[in-house]
Amino acid sequence: MDAQIEYATEADGPGLANVNIVSFRHQGLLQEVFPEASDERLGEYKAVYSMKHLANPEMHVLKLVDPASGEIIGYSRWHIPKALVGETLPVLSEKAQEAARNFTAHAPRPMNEAMYKAFRGLLETSRKQFTTEQDMVLDLLAILPEYQGQGLSSKLLRWGCDQADKFGVRVYLEATGDGYPVYIKYGWKPLEEMTLDRKLYGGERVDRFTLMMRDPQPVKK
Ligand SMILES: CC(C)(COP(=O)(O)OP(=O)(O)OC[C@H]1O[C@@H](n2cnc3c(N)ncnc32)[C@H](O)[C@@H]1OP(=O)(O)O)[C@@H](O)C(=O)NCCC(=O)NCCS
């Protein structure tokens, strides 16, 4: 498919939210953290949450759009130190800026805060352990299920790998089982396994991630 990579804007909040909810549904984390929220309500919240990322001057939020339907079918978030590329400067309305500052007020209730904090805490601890301020981080990569297996995540990964190789920096990420073989193909190496036992927080599943790092590679001429 001839989908082009573009920077996401405020108007893309619902489309980004949809990719996030649908692509990660089989892991069930959102559904356990917000047990009574409908997809529509989760979508509202995730759309607001995405403003936090758009407002982050070091977060590069990239979307892939189906040229036929105009639908957002995949996206990635890359944290790139501003010393390398400067700051992202999305134009955000007052409302979006408020949402970015105060996104927790928009969370569906009830919310399993203990499970959510355990998940965020694990990610933060491992990022502190394995990364430095010079590293890039692939914060999220997702393609809608019906569009997977067509080389679309490769487009987004090549974008980030090209940046990293140009600047000679490493890229850290936490891989799901779906992502692991794809990242191996693009040069990431496993560092350590990380698990979150959601049963400790009233859930039913265990999440398993592989923490991975990619060293910069020589730029092809
Ligand atoms: C992981 C995910 C983003 C992959 O997206 P995708 O668009 O299906 O991936 P692609 O079709 O672009 O495949 C990427 C490359 O990996 C290769 N690949 C895919 N699965 C592979 C496997 N099991 N073994 C070896 N190579 C594999 C593909 O051949 C492709 O190579 P190419 O660049 O030569 O075309 C997608 O499955 C997804 O969104 N999953 C749910 C959310 C998720 O877990 N995201 C990852 C978070 S870390």
PDB file of C-alpha atoms and ligand atoms in Angstrom:
ATOM      1  CA  MET A   1       0.000   0.000   0.000  1.00  0.00           C
ATOM      2  CA  ASP A   2       1.160   3.496  -0.859  1.00  0.00           C
ATOM      3  CA  ALA A   3       0.591   5.007   2.599  1.00  0.00           C
ATOM      4  CA  GLN A   4       2.798   8.002   3.325  1.00  0.00           C
ATOM      5  CA  ILE A   5       4.287   8.947   6.675  1.00  0.00           C
ATOM      6  CA  GLU A   6       3.113  12.290   8.045  1.00  0.00           C
ATOM      7  CA  TYR A   7       3.376  14.064  11.375  1.00  0.00           C
ATOM      8  CA  ALA A   8       0.144  13.722  13.379  1.00  0.00           C
ATOM      9  CA  THR A   9      -1.835  16.818  14.368  1.00  0.00           C
ATOM     10  CA  GLU A  10      -4.458  17.639  16.986  1.00  0.00           C
ATOM     11  CA  ALA A  11      -7.268  16.589  14.632  1.00  0.00           C
ATOM     12  CA  ASP A  12      -5.763  13.082  14.520  1.00  0.00           C
ATOM     13  CA  GLY A  13      -6.512  12.351  18.199  1.00  0.00           C
ATOM     14  CA  PRO A  14      -9.498  10.029  17.490  1.00  0.00           C
ATOM     15  CA  GLY A  15      -7.655   8.200  14.680  1.00  0.00           C
ATOM     16  CA  LEU A  16      -4.572   7.603  16.821  1.00  0.00           C
ATOM     17  CA  ALA A  17      -6.801   6.449  19.677  1.00  0.00           C
ATOM     18  CA  ASN A  18      -8.531   3.962  17.394  1.00  0.00           C
ATOM     19  CA  VAL A  19      -5.247   2.409  16.243  1.00  0.00           C
ATOM     20  CA  ASN A  20      -4.063   2.167  19.830  1.00  0.00           C
ATOM     21  CA  ILE A  21      -7.248   0.528  21.147  1.00  0.00           C
ATOM     22  CA  VAL A  22      -7.811  -1.889  18.262  1.00  0.00           C
ATOM     23  CA  SER A  23      -4.169  -2.952  17.746  1.00  0.00           C
ATOM     24  CA  PHE A  24      -3.504  -3.706  21.419  1.00  0.00           C
ATOM     25  CA  ARG A  25      -6.942  -5.162  22.206  1.00  0.00           C
ATOM     26  CA  HIS A  26      -5.633  -8.748  22.287  1.00  0.00           C
ATOM     27  CA  GLN A  27      -3.375  -7.808  25.206  1.00  0.00           C
ATOM     28  CA  GLY A  28      -6.379  -6.560  27.175  1.00  0.00           C
ATOM     29  CA  LEU A  29      -4.471  -4.108  29.388  1.00  0.00           C
ATOM     30  CA  LEU A  30      -6.697  -1.110  28.705  1.00  0.00           C
ATOM     31  CA  GLN A  31      -9.779  -3.274  29.192  1.00  0.00           C
ATOM     32  CA  GLU A  32      -8.519  -4.418  32.623  1.00  0.00           C
ATOM     33  CA  VAL A  33      -7.442  -0.930  33.723  1.00  0.00           C
ATOM     34  CA  PHE A  34     -10.808   0.548  32.651  1.00  0.00           C
ATOM     35  CA  PRO A  35     -13.131  -2.456  33.172  1.00  0.00           C
ATOM     36  CA  GLU A  36     -16.435  -0.731  32.480  1.00  0.00           C
ATOM     37  CA  ALA A  37     -15.420   1.616  29.659  1.00  0.00           C
ATOM     38  CA  SER A  38     -16.940   1.101  26.215  1.00  0.00           C
ATOM     39  CA  ASP A  39     -14.682   1.404  23.177  1.00  0.00           C
ATOM     40  CA  GLU A  40     -16.239   4.784  22.535  1.00  0.00           C
ATOM     41  CA  ARG A  41     -15.361   6.026  26.027  1.00  0.00           C
ATOM     42  CA  LEU A  42     -11.842   4.563  25.791  1.00  0.00           C
ATOM     43  CA  GLY A  43     -11.489   6.294  22.438  1.00  0.00           C
ATOM     44  CA  GLU A  44     -12.457   9.661  23.945  1.00  0.00           C
ATOM     45  CA  TYR A  45      -9.879   9.218  26.683  1.00  0.00           C
ATOM     46  CA  LYS A  46      -7.101   7.997  24.404  1.00  0.00           C
ATOM     47  CA  ALA A  47      -7.736  10.890  22.023  1.00  0.00           C
ATOM     48  CA  VAL A  48      -7.244  13.297  24.938  1.00  0.00           C
ATOM     49  CA  TYR A  49      -4.202  11.332  26.114  1.00  0.00           C
ATOM     50  CA  SER A  50      -2.615  11.630  22.692  1.00  0.00           C
ATOM     51  CA  MET A  51      -2.453  15.430  23.224  1.00  0.00           C
ATOM     52  CA  LYS A  52       0.106  14.746  25.958  1.00  0.00           C
ATOM     53  CA  HIS A  53       2.381  13.210  23.355  1.00  0.00           C
ATOM     54  CA  LEU A  54       1.740  15.928  20.766  1.00  0.00           C
ATOM     55  CA  ALA A  55       2.572  18.552  23.393  1.00  0.00           C
ATOM     56  CA  ASN A  56       5.895  16.866  24.232  1.00  0.00           C
ATOM     57  CA  PRO A  57       8.571  18.772  22.276  1.00  0.00           C
ATOM     58  CA  GLU A  58      10.774  15.669  22.000  1.00  0.00           C
ATOM     59  CA  MET A  59       8.031  13.254  20.868  1.00  0.00           C
ATOM     60  CA  HIS A  60       7.669  12.680  17.118  1.00  0.00           C
ATOM     61  CA  VAL A  61       4.195  11.282  16.488  1.00  0.00           C
ATOM     62  CA  LEU A  62       3.966   9.855  12.976  1.00  0.00           C
ATOM     63  CA  LYS A  63       0.857   8.524  11.274  1.00  0.00           C
ATOM     64  CA  LEU A  64       0.203   6.355   8.241  1.00  0.00           C
ATOM     65  CA  VAL A  65      -2.988   7.132   6.336  1.00  0.00           C
ATOM     66  CA  ASP A  66      -4.829   4.849   3.904  1.00  0.00           C
ATOM     67  CA  PRO A  67      -4.877   7.029   0.753  1.00  0.00           C
ATOM     68  CA  ALA A  68      -8.200   5.512  -0.348  1.00  0.00           C
ATOM     69  CA  SER A  69     -10.217   6.050   2.842  1.00  0.00           C
ATOM     70  CA  GLY A  70      -8.227   8.754   4.636  1.00  0.00           C
ATOM     71  CA  GLU A  71      -8.272   6.533   7.756  1.00  0.00           C
ATOM     72  CA  ILE A  72      -5.257   6.440  10.084  1.00  0.00           C
ATOM     73  CA  ILE A  73      -4.073   2.827   9.864  1.00  0.00           C
ATOM     74  CA  GLY A  74      -0.885   2.934  11.884  1.00  0.00           C
ATOM     75  CA  TYR A  75       1.339   5.147  13.926  1.00  0.00           C
ATOM     76  CA  SER A  76       4.586   5.395  15.808  1.00  0.00           C
ATOM     77  CA  ARG A  77       5.976   7.627  18.518  1.00  0.00           C
ATOM     78  CA  TRP A  78       9.681   8.340  18.633  1.00  0.00           C
ATOM     79  CA  HIS A  79      11.354  10.152  21.479  1.00  0.00           C
ATOM     80  CA  ILE A  80      14.294  11.994  19.935  1.00  0.00           C
ATOM     81  CA  PRO A  81      16.546  14.185  22.117  1.00  0.00           C
ATOM     82  CA  LYS A  82      16.068  17.810  21.087  1.00  0.00           C
ATOM     83  CA  ALA A  83      19.833  18.264  20.979  1.00  0.00           C
ATOM     84  CA  LEU A  84      19.693  16.165  17.790  1.00  0.00           C
ATOM     85  CA  VAL A  85      16.715  17.496  15.839  1.00  0.00           C
ATOM     86  CA  GLY A  86      15.292  20.427  17.792  1.00  0.00           C
ATOM     87  CA  GLU A  87      11.766  20.502  19.177  1.00  0.00           C
ATOM     88  CA  THR A  88       8.556  19.365  17.529  1.00  0.00           C
ATOM     89  CA  LEU A  89       6.231  22.339  17.356  1.00  0.00           C
ATOM     90  CA  PRO A  90       2.665  21.161  16.744  1.00  0.00           C
ATOM     91  CA  VAL A  91       0.008  23.844  16.706  1.00  0.00           C
ATOM     92  CA  LEU A  92      -2.298  22.900  19.574  1.00  0.00           C
ATOM     93  CA  SER A  93      -5.495  24.695  20.569  1.00  0.00           C
ATOM     94  CA  GLU A  94      -6.020  25.896  24.138  1.00  0.00           C
ATOM     95  CA  LYS A  95      -8.363  22.932  24.662  1.00  0.00           C
ATOM     96  CA  ALA A  96      -5.730  20.435  23.519  1.00  0.00           C
ATOM     97  CA  GLN A  97      -3.076  22.041  25.689  1.00  0.00           C
ATOM     98  CA  GLU A  98      -5.393  21.797  28.677  1.00  0.00           C
ATOM     99  CA  ALA A  99      -6.064  18.134  27.837  1.00  0.00           C
ATOM    100  CA  ALA A 100      -2.320  17.472  27.617  1.00  0.00           C
ATOM    101  CA  ARG A 101      -1.772  19.016  31.065  1.00  0.00           C
ATOM    102  CA  ASN A 102      -4.743  17.404  32.752  1.00  0.00           C
ATOM    103  CA  PHE A 103      -5.394  14.131  30.922  1.00  0.00           C
ATOM    104  CA  THR A 104      -5.997  12.075  34.101  1.00  0.00           C
ATOM    105  CA  ALA A 105      -9.181  14.075  34.765  1.00  0.00           C
ATOM    106  CA  HIS A 106     -10.539  12.591  31.516  1.00  0.00           C
ATOM    107  CA  ALA A 107      -9.886   8.943  32.462  1.00  0.00           C
ATOM    108  CA  PRO A 108     -12.905   6.620  32.538  1.00  0.00           C
ATOM    109  CA  ARG A 109     -14.063   5.440  35.963  1.00  0.00           C
ATOM    110  CA  PRO A 110     -13.774   3.001  37.562  1.00  0.00           C
ATOM    111  CA  MET A 111     -10.034   2.779  36.910  1.00  0.00           C
ATOM    112  CA  ASN A 112      -7.660   0.130  38.236  1.00  0.00           C
ATOM    113  CA  GLU A 113      -5.046   2.678  39.282  1.00  0.00           C
ATOM    114  CA  ALA A 114      -2.789   0.113  40.980  1.00  0.00           C
ATOM    115  CA  MET A 115      -2.478  -1.901  37.765  1.00  0.00           C
ATOM    116  CA  TYR A 116      -1.904   1.227  35.692  1.00  0.00           C
ATOM    117  CA  LYS A 117       0.768   2.523  38.084  1.00  0.00           C
ATOM    118  CA  ALA A 118       2.503  -0.866  38.128  1.00  0.00           C
ATOM    119  CA  PHE A 119       2.632  -0.855  34.313  1.00  0.00           C
ATOM    120  CA  ARG A 120       3.894   2.734  34.043  1.00  0.00           C
ATOM    121  CA  GLY A 121       6.346   2.141  36.900  1.00  0.00           C
ATOM    122  CA  LEU A 122       7.895  -0.885  35.222  1.00  0.00           C
ATOM    123  CA  LEU A 123       8.407   1.028  31.982  1.00  0.00           C
ATOM    124  CA  GLU A 124       9.890   4.044  33.762  1.00  0.00           C
ATOM    125  CA  THR A 125      12.255   1.962  35.888  1.00  0.00           C
ATOM    126  CA  SER A 126      13.607   0.006  32.944  1.00  0.00           C
ATOM    127  CA  ARG A 127      13.989   3.128  30.799  1.00  0.00           C
ATOM    128  CA  LYS A 128      15.990   4.747  33.599  1.00  0.00           C
ATOM    129  CA  GLN A 129      18.111   1.635  33.916  1.00  0.00           C
ATOM    130  CA  PHE A 130      18.919   1.137  30.249  1.00  0.00           C
ATOM    131  CA  THR A 131      18.841   4.533  28.561  1.00  0.00           C
ATOM    132  CA  THR A 132      20.794   7.776  28.684  1.00  0.00           C
ATOM    133  CA  GLU A 133      19.713  11.259  27.582  1.00  0.00           C
ATOM    134  CA  GLN A 134      21.441  10.677  24.256  1.00  0.00           C
ATOM    135  CA  ASP A 135      19.296   7.677  23.271  1.00  0.00           C
ATOM    136  CA  MET A 136      16.206   7.653  21.106  1.00  0.00           C
ATOM    137  CA  VAL A 137      13.212   5.633  22.331  1.00  0.00           C
ATOM    138  CA  LEU A 138      10.539   3.979  20.209  1.00  0.00           C
ATOM    139  CA  ASP A 139       7.622   4.730  22.515  1.00  0.00           C
ATOM    140  CA  LEU A 140       4.882   3.086  20.449  1.00  0.00           C
ATOM    141  CA  LEU A 141       4.370   1.261  17.156  1.00  0.00           C
ATOM    142  CA  ALA A 142       1.026  -0.121  16.021  1.00  0.00           C
ATOM    143  CA  ILE A 143      -0.732  -1.024  12.779  1.00  0.00           C
ATOM    144  CA  LEU A 144      -4.455  -1.832  12.570  1.00  0.00           C
ATOM    145  CA  PRO A 145      -4.869  -5.641  12.427  1.00  0.00           C
ATOM    146  CA  GLU A 146      -6.411  -5.718   8.936  1.00  0.00           C
ATOM    147  CA  TYR A 147      -3.401  -3.819   7.570  1.00  0.00           C
ATOM    148  CA  GLN A 148      -0.685  -5.883   9.262  1.00  0.00           C
ATOM    149  CA  GLY A 149       1.721  -8.054   7.277  1.00  0.00           C
ATOM    150  CA  GLN A 150       1.985  -5.566   4.381  1.00  0.00           C
ATOM    151  CA  GLY A 151       5.245  -3.910   5.317  1.00  0.00           C
ATOM    152  CA  LEU A 152       3.597  -0.851   6.892  1.00  0.00           C
ATOM    153  CA  SER A 153       5.427  -0.950  10.215  1.00  0.00           C
ATOM    154  CA  SER A 154       8.636  -1.282   8.188  1.00  0.00           C
ATOM    155  CA  LYS A 155       8.006   2.176   6.728  1.00  0.00           C
ATOM    156  CA  LEU A 156       7.774   3.688  10.203  1.00  0.00           C
ATOM    157  CA  LEU A 157      10.756   1.713  11.464  1.00  0.00           C
ATOM    158  CA  ARG A 158      12.923   2.778   8.541  1.00  0.00           C
ATOM    159  CA  TRP A 159      12.085   6.402   9.308  1.00  0.00           C
ATOM    160  CA  GLY A 160      13.289   6.048  12.908  1.00  0.00           C
ATOM    161  CA  CYS A 161      16.302   3.878  12.084  1.00  0.00           C
ATOM    162  CA  ASP A 162      17.400   6.391   9.433  1.00  0.00           C
ATOM    163  CA  GLN A 163      17.277   9.176  12.043  1.00  0.00           C
ATOM    164  CA  ALA A 164      19.200   7.100  14.571  1.00  0.00           C
ATOM    165  CA  ASP A 165      21.872   6.099  12.060  1.00  0.00           C
ATOM    166  CA  LYS A 166      22.240   9.648  10.779  1.00  0.00           C
ATOM    167  CA  PHE A 167      22.867  10.914  14.316  1.00  0.00           C
ATOM    168  CA  GLY A 168      24.784   7.826  15.424  1.00  0.00           C
ATOM    169  CA  VAL A 169      22.511   7.135  18.416  1.00  0.00           C
ATOM    170  CA  ARG A 170      20.955   4.038  19.977  1.00  0.00           C
ATOM    171  CA  VAL A 171      17.220   3.277  20.012  1.00  0.00           C
ATOM    172  CA  TYR A 172      15.616   1.613  23.017  1.00  0.00           C
ATOM    173  CA  LEU A 173      12.174  -0.039  23.129  1.00  0.00           C
ATOM    174  CA  GLU A 174       9.981  -2.503  25.011  1.00  0.00           C
ATOM    175  CA  ALA A 175       8.836  -5.182  22.547  1.00  0.00           C
ATOM    176  CA  THR A 176       5.592  -7.106  22.681  1.00  0.00           C
ATOM    177  CA  GLY A 177       5.554 -10.645  21.285  1.00  0.00           C
ATOM    178  CA  ASP A 178       4.161  -9.249  18.007  1.00  0.00           C
ATOM    179  CA  GLY A 179       6.911  -6.676  17.720  1.00  0.00           C
ATOM    180  CA  TYR A 180       9.898  -8.835  18.722  1.00  0.00           C
ATOM    181  CA  PRO A 181      10.610 -10.577  15.360  1.00  0.00           C
ATOM    182  CA  VAL A 182      10.121  -7.323  13.493  1.00  0.00           C
ATOM    183  CA  TYR A 183      12.624  -5.497  15.707  1.00  0.00           C
ATOM    184  CA  ILE A 184      15.167  -8.317  15.401  1.00  0.00           C
ATOM    185  CA  LYS A 185      14.918  -7.890  11.631  1.00  0.00           C
ATOM    186  CA  TYR A 186      15.720  -4.165  11.932  1.00  0.00           C
ATOM    187  CA  GLY A 187      18.785  -4.650  14.135  1.00  0.00           C
ATOM    188  CA  TRP A 188      17.505  -4.500  17.714  1.00  0.00           C
ATOM    189  CA  LYS A 189      19.079  -6.861  20.272  1.00  0.00           C
ATOM    190  CA  PRO A 190      17.392  -8.161  23.421  1.00  0.00           C
ATOM    191  CA  LEU A 191      18.585  -6.777  26.758  1.00  0.00           C
ATOM    192  CA  GLU A 192      16.238  -8.344  29.288  1.00  0.00           C
ATOM    193  CA  GLU A 193      12.741  -9.771  29.743  1.00  0.00           C
ATOM    194  CA  MET A 194      10.162  -7.787  31.694  1.00  0.00           C
ATOM    195  CA  THR A 195       6.877  -9.139  33.034  1.00  0.00           C
ATOM    196  CA  LEU A 196       3.845  -7.580  34.619  1.00  0.00           C
ATOM    197  CA  ASP A 197       1.672 -10.048  36.514  1.00  0.00           C
ATOM    198  CA  ARG A 198      -1.718  -8.391  36.285  1.00  0.00           C
ATOM    199  CA  LYS A 199      -3.171 -11.073  38.557  1.00  0.00           C
ATOM    200  CA  LEU A 200      -1.474  -9.221  41.440  1.00  0.00           C
ATOM    201  CA  TYR A 201      -3.779  -6.292  40.678  1.00  0.00           C
ATOM    202  CA  GLY A 202      -7.034  -8.180  40.177  1.00  0.00           C
ATOM    203  CA  GLY A 203      -6.476  -8.893  36.475  1.00  0.00           C
ATOM    204  CA  GLU A 204      -6.203 -12.159  34.579  1.00  0.00           C
ATOM    205  CA  ARG A 205      -3.096 -11.954  32.430  1.00  0.00           C
ATOM    206  CA  VAL A 206       0.677 -11.688  32.545  1.00  0.00           C
ATOM    207  CA  ASP A 207       2.267  -9.178  30.167  1.00  0.00           C
ATOM    208  CA  ARG A 208       5.672 -10.086  28.784  1.00  0.00           C
ATOM    209  CA  PHE A 209       7.966  -7.600  27.100  1.00  0.00           C
ATOM    210  CA  THR A 210      11.504  -7.823  25.810  1.00  0.00           C
ATOM    211  CA  LEU A 211      13.597  -4.741  26.465  1.00  0.00           C
ATOM    212  CA  MET A 212      15.679  -4.144  23.349  1.00  0.00           C
ATOM    213  CA  MET A 213      18.398  -1.794  22.096  1.00  0.00           C
ATOM    214  CA  ARG A 214      19.557  -1.030  18.567  1.00  0.00           C
ATOM    215  CA  ASP A 215      23.056   0.330  18.042  1.00  0.00           C
ATOM    216  CA  PRO A 216      23.524   2.845  15.244  1.00  0.00           C
ATOM    217  CA  GLN A 217      24.536   1.369  11.924  1.00  0.00           C
ATOM    218  CA  PRO A 218      26.722   2.872   9.205  1.00  0.00           C
ATOM    219  CA  VAL A 219      24.668   5.061   6.867  1.00  0.00           C
ATOM    220  CA  LYS A 220      24.415   3.507   3.402  1.00  0.00           C
ATOM    221  CA  LYS A 221      25.621   5.854   0.648  1.00  0.00           C
TER     222      LYS A 221
HETATM  223  C1  LIG B   1       4.172  -5.349  15.480  1.00  0.00           C
HETATM  224  C2  LIG B   1       3.392  -4.707  14.341  1.00  0.00           C
HETATM  225  C3  LIG B   1       3.490  -3.187  14.486  1.00  0.00           C
HETATM  226  C4  LIG B   1       3.988  -5.138  13.006  1.00  0.00           C
HETATM  227  O1  LIG B   1       3.330  -4.419  11.976  1.00  0.00           O
HETATM  228  P1  LIG B   1       3.227  -4.949  10.448  1.00  0.00           P
HETATM  229  O2  LIG B   1       2.824  -3.784   9.612  1.00  0.00           O
HETATM  230  O3  LIG B   1       2.388  -6.159  10.397  1.00  0.00           O
HETATM  231  O4  LIG B   1       4.729  -5.332  10.151  1.00  0.00           O
HETATM  232  P2  LIG B   1       5.360  -5.429   8.692  1.00  0.00           P
HETATM  233  O5  LIG B   1       4.421  -6.103   7.768  1.00  0.00           O
HETATM  234  O6  LIG B   1       5.836  -4.053   8.299  1.00  0.00           O
HETATM  235  O7  LIG B   1       6.592  -6.343   8.998  1.00  0.00           O
HETATM  236  C5  LIG B   1       7.797  -5.754   9.391  1.00  0.00           C
HETATM  237  C6  LIG B   1       8.947  -6.558   8.857  1.00  0.00           C
HETATM  238  O8  LIG B   1       9.166  -7.631   9.756  1.00  0.00           O
HETATM  239  C7  LIG B   1       9.070  -8.849   9.038  1.00  0.00           C
HETATM  240  N1  LIG B   1       8.388  -9.797   9.907  1.00  0.00           N
HETATM  241  C8  LIG B   1       7.135  -9.676  10.365  1.00  0.00           C
HETATM  242  N2  LIG B   1       6.856 -10.734  11.165  1.00  0.00           N
HETATM  243  C9  LIG B   1       7.964 -11.503  11.172  1.00  0.00           C
HETATM  244  C10 LIG B   1       8.303 -12.733  11.799  1.00  0.00           C
HETATM  245  N3  LIG B   1       7.433 -13.387  12.572  1.00  0.00           N
HETATM  246  N4  LIG B   1       9.544 -13.224  11.605  1.00  0.00           N
HETATM  247  C11 LIG B   1      10.435 -12.559  10.826  1.00  0.00           C
HETATM  248  N5  LIG B   1      10.168 -11.393  10.197  1.00  0.00           N
HETATM  249  C12 LIG B   1       8.951 -10.889  10.374  1.00  0.00           C
HETATM  250  C13 LIG B   1       8.289  -8.559   7.800  1.00  0.00           C
HETATM  251  O9  LIG B   1       8.640  -9.428   6.745  1.00  0.00           O
HETATM  252  C14 LIG B   1       8.676  -7.136   7.486  1.00  0.00           C
HETATM  253  O10 LIG B   1       9.882  -7.076   6.761  1.00  0.00           O
HETATM  254  P3  LIG B   1      10.089  -6.086   5.480  1.00  0.00           P
HETATM  255  O11 LIG B   1      10.521  -4.786   6.077  1.00  0.00           O
HETATM  256  O12 LIG B   1      11.158  -6.724   4.693  1.00  0.00           O
HETATM  257  O13 LIG B   1       8.797  -5.984   4.771  1.00  0.00           O
HETATM  258  C15 LIG B   1       1.898  -5.136  14.356  1.00  0.00           C
HETATM  259  O14 LIG B   1       1.830  -6.541  14.427  1.00  0.00           O
HETATM  260  C16 LIG B   1       1.077  -4.571  15.509  1.00  0.00           C
HETATM  261  O15 LIG B   1       0.624  -3.432  15.444  1.00  0.00           O
HETATM  262  N6  LIG B   1       0.847  -5.396  16.564  1.00  0.00           N
HETATM  263  C17 LIG B   1       0.014  -4.982  17.695  1.00  0.00           C
HETATM  264  C18 LIG B   1       0.640  -3.869  18.485  1.00  0.00           C
HETATM  265  C19 LIG B   1       2.039  -4.231  18.941  1.00  0.00           C
HETATM  266  O16 LIG B   1       2.277  -5.245  19.583  1.00  0.00           O
HETATM  267  N7  LIG B   1       2.993  -3.339  18.599  1.00  0.00           N
HETATM  268  C20 LIG B   1       4.401  -3.513  18.930  1.00  0.00           C
HETATM  269  C21 LIG B   1       4.647  -2.864  20.221  1.00  0.00           C
HETATM  270  S1  LIG B   1       6.315  -3.086  20.769  1.00  0.00           S
END
